[in-house]
Amino acid sequence: MSRTWWQDAAIYELYVRSFADGDGDGTGDLAGVRARLPYLADLGIDAIWFSPWYPSPMSDAGYDVADYRSIDPAFGTLADADALIAEGHALGIKTIIDIVPNHCSDQHRWFQAALAAAPGSAERARFWFRPGRGPGGDLPPNDWQSIFGGPAWTRTKAPDGTPGEWYLHLFAPEQPDFNWANPDVRAEFEDVLRFWFDRGADGIRIDSAALLTKDPGLPEPGAGPSPYTDRDDVHDIYRAWRTIADDYEDRVLIGEIWLADAARLARYLRRDELHAVFNFPYLCCPWDAAGLRAVIDSTLQFHAAAGAPPTWVLSNHDVDRHVSRYGRADTSFGLDRRDHSQPVDLDLGTRRARAAALLTMALPGSVYVYQGEELGLWEVEDIPDERRQDPIWHRTRGADPGRDGSRVPLPWSGQEPPFGFSPPDAAAQPWLPQPKEWRELTVAAETGDPHSMLELYRRALRIRRAEFVPAPPLTWLPAPGGVLAFARGGVACVANLSAVPAGLPPHAAALLASGPLAGGLLPPDTSAWLRLH
Ligand code: NOJ
């Protein structure tokens, strides 16, 4: 297989609501992105993955899509999206869009039609409508729980208030699950893929990709395979999608798949299915040399067997930002145990985040940068309750702090909020409040500062492109306990995760280090890239 762009691309996750606000309403938009494309080109990324930009009531920040072929008016128009894709291409930046096939918004015309139609109708067959259990059907059809907390079923009501059937939603009630056994659903999404490929999208990030198909008997989860996660029949969908992608040139399908079992994950990478999957085991792994080495080895091994490029991810819009994770006593991450009660040492977390950036960008495959990580932003844990928007926070009544803290609008310039996120005369505040300390983490403040996270990312992405692309294989080098050292071609990466300074392998020159070297030694929580003799 010849190498294509996505096999070793640096991909920037752009969370549209929080990137840049062009029109002053406090919400990011496509005009804001277009104005900042030169910033992204200069950063050195190859592609942008846009979080969902479709019309949406924003019950789940756009992952509740009301129309898959249009742009939310708060973000702009389809013409803006076309212009953005073209302007990106002119700067050498590809576009990856986010498709949400497991569920839509309850405002989607199909779901509205289903609600208006009778039980047993063709309209309802596109979703999972069922009568309730118990006298009067007052109990949900089964006890499945929503991933956002609470039951996975909501009861419908006729206009006169009479209770009716229940419908399934693995996420919020505003996100009804499609029934992928229904041919209309399959045809609709195949058409949506073509719609965006025809407009120039270079790739698709597939939301909740392992959840689409359900056991039609809707049994309770038990010892056997899950009735709604990673079922064998989900692969038929991706085989069909792959034939569509293959009708175009160099398009990529990337699955959002949270599976701990590498063998099950690898099945999505079979040659006639997806091109890539996100590496969540790497993201979730604690800041620990042996643990990271095990994940790196397993990743390389199962991707090599599948003939697919590994991916490396430290943060995204669903997880605590890694500056904060790495500054806690427990540096691991789990979706079901987000914990903001642990104290955070931001200096330590930032030092480790710098070291992690060099470790991650030296690995073979493609790398993801979540907007703001290049500035060293941390998880904002003190958002006032009344400003929080994440359905996870609301549905768990605050027991889970949710994801708002990783979605705070970016600081661009200036001394106080909105830090250039919105134009100077903006009518509204940013949709989530920014910490005043971010005055030190604006793009303007960090630009030209050789010690800033931004300049580290800029230099690292450049060197990565020159030295690590196309991918020379990784060879582990001998190293003391707590130190990860490997060579890629003529360059070594050494990351010291131990508590004591480490010696460096013989080298001709240090290309880049995440912190100062002390007397030729690599201090704890520091990484370096070395040109070998
Ligand atoms: C995964 C997305 O990344 C997340 O933000 C969203 O809430 C769920 N899927 C549901 O669409």
mmCIF file of C-alpha atoms in Angstrom, residues 194 197-198 240-251:
data_model
loop_
_atom_site.group_PDB
_atom_site.id
_atom_site.type_symbol
_atom_site.label_atom_id
_atom_site.label_comp_id
_atom_site.label_asym_id
_atom_site.label_seq_id
_atom_site.Cartn_x
_atom_site.Cartn_y
_atom_site.Cartn_z
ATOM 1 C CA ARG A 194 -21.213 11.073 -0.318
ATOM 2 C CA PHE A 197 -16.995 13.706 0.260
ATOM 3 C CA ASP A 198 -18.435 15.506 -2.772
ATOM 4 C CA ALA A 240 -20.295 -0.534 3.052
ATOM 5 C CA TRP A 241 -18.807 2.814 4.122
ATOM 6 C CA ARG A 242 -15.361 1.720 3.004
ATOM 7 C CA THR A 243 -16.558 1.041 -0.518
ATOM 8 C CA ILE A 244 -17.930 4.585 -0.592
ATOM 9 C CA ALA A 245 -14.682 6.105 0.717
ATOM 10 C CA ASP A 246 -12.777 4.052 -1.851
ATOM 11 C CA ASP A 247 -14.817 5.628 -4.649
ATOM 12 C CA TYR A 248 -12.959 8.847 -3.827
ATOM 13 C CA GLU A 249 -9.245 9.545 -3.611
ATOM 14 C CA ASP A 250 -7.351 9.373 -0.304
ATOM 15 C CA ARG A 251 -10.324 9.624 2.049
#
